[in-house]
Amino acid sequence: MINVKDEYLHEGKKIAGWAESYSINFADKKNRLFGFADINYFPASHEAEFSWSVFYNDVLHTYSNTVDFRPAEAIRVLTDRRLAYRMVSPPEKFELKLKGESIAIDLAITGAYPAYVFPAATADESRSAAGQREIQLWERYEQRCKISGKVSILRGEKKGQSKRFECPGMRKHSWGERFS
């Protein structure tokens, strides 16, 4: 079982391989809308990667950005202004806002089931320079969610059009030391 504190960023380790990741994915077959958003934070280098991809009506929209990131303690919003993940009322309510050149998506994310906590993971294929097996340990949980939201067209022929939708989704949060 996770506690509410696990939803937030963990104390930044000064270990080069330490990372913390948030991921959301969603799929609405009826409205031909599919996508994901990822935030990867690397405390040792003070960097965060914000990226998302969305297929809407068979058109791919993508965004990726790496920024200097020095979050305040107990931060509730992770953002670079084009991707914003807000922890409204963990572990049940979250918001995700994506803004691209020609599309904007606002999502309300509600936990459909309790989060599943995975046991600490090890990577069997990880090898050090000396050929010794290295162990990767990180904490991870996932939660199936109900997604409701709105997709808006910002450019082109359909500029100004928007559509509301509901679909299933998944959110994942992991943190710990990783090796490449």
PDB file of C-alpha atoms in Angstrom:
ATOM      1  CA  MET A   1       0.000   0.000   0.000  1.00  0.00           C
ATOM      2  CA  ILE A   2       1.311   3.441  -0.873  1.00  0.00           C
ATOM      3  CA  ASN A   3       0.814   6.466   1.289  1.00  0.00           C
ATOM      4  CA  VAL A   4      -0.006   9.957   0.057  1.00  0.00           C
ATOM      5  CA  LYS A   5       3.626  11.085   0.431  1.00  0.00           C
ATOM      6  CA  ASP A   6       4.617   8.536  -2.229  1.00  0.00           C
ATOM      7  CA  GLU A   7       2.605  10.486  -4.822  1.00  0.00           C
ATOM      8  CA  TYR A   8       4.983  13.444  -4.592  1.00  0.00           C
ATOM      9  CA  LEU A   9       8.608  13.763  -5.645  1.00  0.00           C
ATOM     10  CA  HIS A  10      10.972  11.917  -3.358  1.00  0.00           C
ATOM     11  CA  GLU A  11      14.077  13.376  -1.810  1.00  0.00           C
ATOM     12  CA  GLY A  12      16.438  14.007  -4.710  1.00  0.00           C
ATOM     13  CA  LYS A  13      19.356  11.652  -4.551  1.00  0.00           C
ATOM     14  CA  LYS A  14      22.769  12.890  -5.640  1.00  0.00           C
ATOM     15  CA  ILE A  15      23.325   9.552  -7.377  1.00  0.00           C
ATOM     16  CA  ALA A  16      23.795  10.015 -11.141  1.00  0.00           C
ATOM     17  CA  GLY A  17      21.451   7.116 -11.943  1.00  0.00           C
ATOM     18  CA  TRP A  18      18.584   8.259  -9.719  1.00  0.00           C
ATOM     19  CA  ALA A  19      15.377   9.094 -11.599  1.00  0.00           C
ATOM     20  CA  GLU A  20      11.737   9.671 -10.829  1.00  0.00           C
ATOM     21  CA  SER A  21       9.058   9.171 -13.472  1.00  0.00           C
ATOM     22  CA  TYR A  22       5.362   9.893 -13.841  1.00  0.00           C
ATOM     23  CA  SER A  23       3.434   8.412 -16.772  1.00  0.00           C
ATOM     24  CA  ILE A  24      -0.186   8.670 -17.889  1.00  0.00           C
ATOM     25  CA  ASN A  25      -1.763   6.905 -20.832  1.00  0.00           C
ATOM     26  CA  PHE A  26      -5.300   6.876 -22.191  1.00  0.00           C
ATOM     27  CA  ALA A  27      -7.257   5.351 -25.061  1.00  0.00           C
ATOM     28  CA  ASP A  28     -10.662   6.321 -26.423  1.00  0.00           C
ATOM     29  CA  LYS A  29     -11.356   4.141 -29.451  1.00  0.00           C
ATOM     30  CA  LYS A  30     -14.800   5.679 -30.062  1.00  0.00           C
ATOM     31  CA  ASN A  31     -13.348   9.186 -30.504  1.00  0.00           C
ATOM     32  CA  ARG A  32     -10.090   7.993 -32.133  1.00  0.00           C
ATOM     33  CA  LEU A  33      -8.049   9.552 -29.342  1.00  0.00           C
ATOM     34  CA  PHE A  34      -4.996   7.809 -27.860  1.00  0.00           C
ATOM     35  CA  GLY A  35      -2.044   9.208 -25.981  1.00  0.00           C
ATOM     36  CA  PHE A  36       0.548   9.268 -23.253  1.00  0.00           C
ATOM     37  CA  ALA A  37       2.456  11.829 -21.219  1.00  0.00           C
ATOM     38  CA  ASP A  38       5.736  11.274 -19.364  1.00  0.00           C
ATOM     39  CA  ILE A  39       7.693  13.343 -16.891  1.00  0.00           C
ATOM     40  CA  ASN A  40      11.189  12.099 -16.031  1.00  0.00           C
ATOM     41  CA  TYR A  41      13.095  13.943 -13.308  1.00  0.00           C
ATOM     42  CA  PHE A  42      16.856  13.540 -12.766  1.00  0.00           C
ATOM     43  CA  PRO A  43      17.774  15.276  -9.473  1.00  0.00           C
ATOM     44  CA  ALA A  44      21.569  14.880  -9.815  1.00  0.00           C
ATOM     45  CA  SER A  45      21.604  16.919 -13.038  1.00  0.00           C
ATOM     46  CA  HIS A  46      18.628  19.142 -12.080  1.00  0.00           C
ATOM     47  CA  GLU A  47      16.855  18.219 -15.305  1.00  0.00           C
ATOM     48  CA  ALA A  48      13.357  17.079 -16.174  1.00  0.00           C
ATOM     49  CA  GLU A  49      12.060  15.719 -19.451  1.00  0.00           C
ATOM     50  CA  PHE A  50       8.466  16.545 -20.354  1.00  0.00           C
ATOM     51  CA  SER A  51       7.048  14.645 -23.325  1.00  0.00           C
ATOM     52  CA  TRP A  52       3.727  13.576 -24.751  1.00  0.00           C
ATOM     53  CA  SER A  53       2.227  12.084 -27.888  1.00  0.00           C
ATOM     54  CA  VAL A  54      -1.416  12.059 -28.881  1.00  0.00           C
ATOM     55  CA  PHE A  55      -3.179  10.517 -31.870  1.00  0.00           C
ATOM     56  CA  TYR A  56      -6.451  12.287 -32.610  1.00  0.00           C
ATOM     57  CA  ASN A  57      -8.420  11.484 -35.763  1.00  0.00           C
ATOM     58  CA  ASP A  58      -5.367   9.669 -37.165  1.00  0.00           C
ATOM     59  CA  VAL A  59      -3.080  12.696 -36.771  1.00  0.00           C
ATOM     60  CA  LEU A  60      -0.041  12.436 -34.511  1.00  0.00           C
ATOM     61  CA  HIS A  61       0.727  15.384 -32.216  1.00  0.00           C
ATOM     62  CA  THR A  62       3.965  15.274 -30.196  1.00  0.00           C
ATOM     63  CA  TYR A  63       5.900  17.385 -27.749  1.00  0.00           C
ATOM     64  CA  SER A  64       9.220  16.944 -25.958  1.00  0.00           C
ATOM     65  CA  ASN A  65      11.242  19.337 -23.824  1.00  0.00           C
ATOM     66  CA  THR A  66      14.120  19.055 -21.336  1.00  0.00           C
ATOM     67  CA  VAL A  67      14.354  21.841 -18.770  1.00  0.00           C
ATOM     68  CA  ASP A  68      16.383  22.886 -15.752  1.00  0.00           C
ATOM     69  CA  PHE A  69      14.217  21.670 -12.873  1.00  0.00           C
ATOM     70  CA  ARG A  70      14.731  22.503  -9.201  1.00  0.00           C
ATOM     71  CA  PRO A  71      11.373  21.748  -7.573  1.00  0.00           C
ATOM     72  CA  ALA A  72      10.266  23.053  -4.213  1.00  0.00           C
ATOM     73  CA  GLU A  73       9.606  20.544  -1.450  1.00  0.00           C
ATOM     74  CA  ALA A  74       6.093  19.004  -1.565  1.00  0.00           C
ATOM     75  CA  ILE A  75       5.451  20.417  -5.041  1.00  0.00           C
ATOM     76  CA  ARG A  76       1.942  19.506  -6.290  1.00  0.00           C
ATOM     77  CA  VAL A  77       2.294  20.604  -9.927  1.00  0.00           C
ATOM     78  CA  LEU A  78       4.999  19.366 -12.292  1.00  0.00           C
ATOM     79  CA  THR A  79       5.065  21.572 -15.378  1.00  0.00           C
ATOM     80  CA  ASP A  80       7.068  23.156 -18.150  1.00  0.00           C
ATOM     81  CA  ARG A  81       3.972  25.151 -19.254  1.00  0.00           C
ATOM     82  CA  ARG A  82       3.150  22.843 -22.220  1.00  0.00           C
ATOM     83  CA  LEU A  83       2.643  19.760 -20.044  1.00  0.00           C
ATOM     84  CA  ALA A  84       1.221  20.152 -16.546  1.00  0.00           C
ATOM     85  CA  TYR A  85       0.525  17.299 -14.119  1.00  0.00           C
ATOM     86  CA  ARG A  86      -1.353  18.360 -10.988  1.00  0.00           C
ATOM     87  CA  MET A  87      -1.839  16.200  -7.902  1.00  0.00           C
ATOM     88  CA  VAL A  88      -5.284  17.420  -6.845  1.00  0.00           C
ATOM     89  CA  SER A  89      -6.227  14.920  -4.141  1.00  0.00           C
ATOM     90  CA  PRO A  90      -3.865  11.928  -4.165  1.00  0.00           C
ATOM     91  CA  PRO A  91      -4.251   9.040  -4.601  1.00  0.00           C
ATOM     92  CA  GLU A  92      -7.618   9.571  -6.277  1.00  0.00           C
ATOM     93  CA  LYS A  93      -7.677  12.822  -8.270  1.00  0.00           C
ATOM     94  CA  PHE A  94      -5.184  14.301 -10.719  1.00  0.00           C
ATOM     95  CA  GLU A  95      -5.213  16.664 -13.698  1.00  0.00           C
ATOM     96  CA  LEU A  96      -3.173  16.655 -16.869  1.00  0.00           C
ATOM     97  CA  LYS A  97      -2.971  19.516 -19.359  1.00  0.00           C
ATOM     98  CA  LEU A  98      -1.213  19.157 -22.709  1.00  0.00           C
ATOM     99  CA  LYS A  99      -0.734  22.037 -25.136  1.00  0.00           C
ATOM    100  CA  GLY A 100       0.790  21.642 -28.565  1.00  0.00           C
ATOM    101  CA  GLU A 101       0.983  23.797 -31.672  1.00  0.00           C
ATOM    102  CA  SER A 102      -2.413  22.653 -32.969  1.00  0.00           C
ATOM    103  CA  ILE A 103      -4.098  20.774 -30.119  1.00  0.00           C
ATOM    104  CA  ALA A 104      -4.836  21.183 -26.401  1.00  0.00           C
ATOM    105  CA  ILE A 105      -6.086  18.477 -24.062  1.00  0.00           C
ATOM    106  CA  ASP A 106      -7.384  18.846 -20.503  1.00  0.00           C
ATOM    107  CA  LEU A 107      -7.823  15.624 -18.529  1.00  0.00           C
ATOM    108  CA  ALA A 108      -9.377  14.846 -15.164  1.00  0.00           C
ATOM    109  CA  ILE A 109      -7.899  11.599 -13.859  1.00  0.00           C
ATOM    110  CA  THR A 110      -9.708   9.602 -11.182  1.00  0.00           C
ATOM    111  CA  GLY A 111      -8.461   6.375  -9.676  1.00  0.00           C
ATOM    112  CA  ALA A 112     -10.777   3.525 -10.684  1.00  0.00           C
ATOM    113  CA  TYR A 113      -9.051   0.996  -8.402  1.00  0.00           C
ATOM    114  CA  PRO A 114      -6.436   1.187  -5.662  1.00  0.00           C
ATOM    115  CA  ALA A 115      -2.853   1.560  -6.858  1.00  0.00           C
ATOM    116  CA  TYR A 116      -0.935  -1.676  -7.311  1.00  0.00           C
ATOM    117  CA  VAL A 117       2.512  -1.586  -5.728  1.00  0.00           C
ATOM    118  CA  PHE A 118       5.085  -3.678  -7.573  1.00  0.00           C
ATOM    119  CA  PRO A 119       7.893  -5.374  -5.644  1.00  0.00           C
ATOM    120  CA  ALA A 120      11.341  -3.802  -6.023  1.00  0.00           C
ATOM    121  CA  ALA A 121      12.508  -4.658  -9.544  1.00  0.00           C
ATOM    122  CA  THR A 122      15.843  -6.007 -10.691  1.00  0.00           C
ATOM    123  CA  ALA A 123      17.155  -5.966 -14.239  1.00  0.00           C
ATOM    124  CA  ASP A 124      18.765  -9.294 -15.148  1.00  0.00           C
ATOM    125  CA  GLU A 125      20.399  -7.911 -18.286  1.00  0.00           C
ATOM    126  CA  SER A 126      22.162  -4.982 -16.621  1.00  0.00           C
ATOM    127  CA  ARG A 127      25.964  -5.386 -16.740  1.00  0.00           C
ATOM    128  CA  SER A 128      28.772  -3.184 -15.451  1.00  0.00           C
ATOM    129  CA  ALA A 129      31.864  -2.323 -17.498  1.00  0.00           C
ATOM    130  CA  ALA A 130      33.663  -5.226 -15.786  1.00  0.00           C
ATOM    131  CA  GLY A 131      30.939  -7.655 -16.895  1.00  0.00           C
ATOM    132  CA  GLN A 132      29.469  -8.001 -13.409  1.00  0.00           C
ATOM    133  CA  ARG A 133      25.713  -7.943 -13.131  1.00  0.00           C
ATOM    134  CA  GLU A 134      24.432  -4.661 -11.711  1.00  0.00           C
ATOM    135  CA  ILE A 135      21.152  -4.483  -9.869  1.00  0.00           C
ATOM    136  CA  GLN A 136      18.556  -1.848 -10.550  1.00  0.00           C
ATOM    137  CA  LEU A 137      16.188  -1.174  -7.686  1.00  0.00           C
ATOM    138  CA  TRP A 138      13.288   1.184  -7.826  1.00  0.00           C
ATOM    139  CA  GLU A 139       9.879   1.615  -6.331  1.00  0.00           C
ATOM    140  CA  ARG A 140       6.868   1.568  -8.641  1.00  0.00           C
ATOM    141  CA  TYR A 141       3.098   1.561  -8.544  1.00  0.00           C
ATOM    142  CA  GLU A 142       0.405   1.730 -11.187  1.00  0.00           C
ATOM    143  CA  GLN A 143      -3.250   2.619 -11.041  1.00  0.00           C
ATOM    144  CA  ARG A 144      -6.064   2.066 -13.504  1.00  0.00           C
ATOM    145  CA  CYS A 145      -8.023   5.272 -13.934  1.00  0.00           C
ATOM    146  CA  LYS A 146     -11.131   6.840 -15.375  1.00  0.00           C
ATOM    147  CA  ILE A 147     -10.239   9.708 -17.673  1.00  0.00           C
ATOM    148  CA  SER A 148     -12.602  12.499 -18.660  1.00  0.00           C
ATOM    149  CA  GLY A 149     -11.611  15.526 -20.603  1.00  0.00           C
ATOM    150  CA  LYS A 150     -11.740  17.800 -23.575  1.00  0.00           C
ATOM    151  CA  VAL A 151      -9.654  17.967 -26.726  1.00  0.00           C
ATOM    152  CA  SER A 152      -9.538  21.330 -28.524  1.00  0.00           C
ATOM    153  CA  ILE A 153      -8.228  22.152 -31.993  1.00  0.00           C
ATOM    154  CA  LEU A 154      -6.058  25.291 -31.984  1.00  0.00           C
ATOM    155  CA  ARG A 155      -5.103  25.590 -35.685  1.00  0.00           C
ATOM    156  CA  GLY A 156      -6.224  24.642 -39.149  1.00  0.00           C
ATOM    157  CA  GLU A 157      -9.604  24.023 -40.730  1.00  0.00           C
ATOM    158  CA  LYS A 158     -11.171  22.807 -37.516  1.00  0.00           C
ATOM    159  CA  LYS A 159      -9.754  25.570 -35.319  1.00  0.00           C
ATOM    160  CA  GLY A 160     -12.040  26.290 -32.379  1.00  0.00           C
ATOM    161  CA  GLN A 161     -13.692  22.872 -32.372  1.00  0.00           C
ATOM    162  CA  SER A 162     -13.613  20.829 -29.186  1.00  0.00           C
ATOM    163  CA  LYS A 163     -14.902  17.482 -28.041  1.00  0.00           C
ATOM    164  CA  ARG A 164     -15.530  16.026 -24.605  1.00  0.00           C
ATOM    165  CA  PHE A 165     -14.659  12.405 -23.948  1.00  0.00           C
ATOM    166  CA  GLU A 166     -14.390   9.680 -21.300  1.00  0.00           C
ATOM    167  CA  CYS A 167     -12.121   6.651 -21.470  1.00  0.00           C
ATOM    168  CA  PRO A 168      -9.980   4.285 -19.420  1.00  0.00           C
ATOM    169  CA  GLY A 169      -6.397   5.115 -18.598  1.00  0.00           C
ATOM    170  CA  MET A 170      -3.414   4.196 -16.466  1.00  0.00           C
ATOM    171  CA  ARG A 171      -1.020   6.194 -14.353  1.00  0.00           C
ATOM    172  CA  LYS A 172       2.383   5.030 -13.183  1.00  0.00           C
ATOM    173  CA  HIS A 173       4.913   6.497 -10.776  1.00  0.00           C
ATOM    174  CA  SER A 174       8.397   5.084 -10.235  1.00  0.00           C
ATOM    175  CA  TRP A 175      11.580   6.276  -8.510  1.00  0.00           C
ATOM    176  CA  GLY A 176      14.998   4.986  -7.666  1.00  0.00           C
ATOM    177  CA  GLU A 177      18.422   4.245  -9.049  1.00  0.00           C
ATOM    178  CA  ARG A 178      18.616   3.231 -12.705  1.00  0.00           C
ATOM    179  CA  PHE A 179      21.513   2.110 -14.846  1.00  0.00           C
ATOM    180  CA  SER A 180      21.791   2.493 -18.614  1.00  0.00           C
TER     181      SER A 180
END
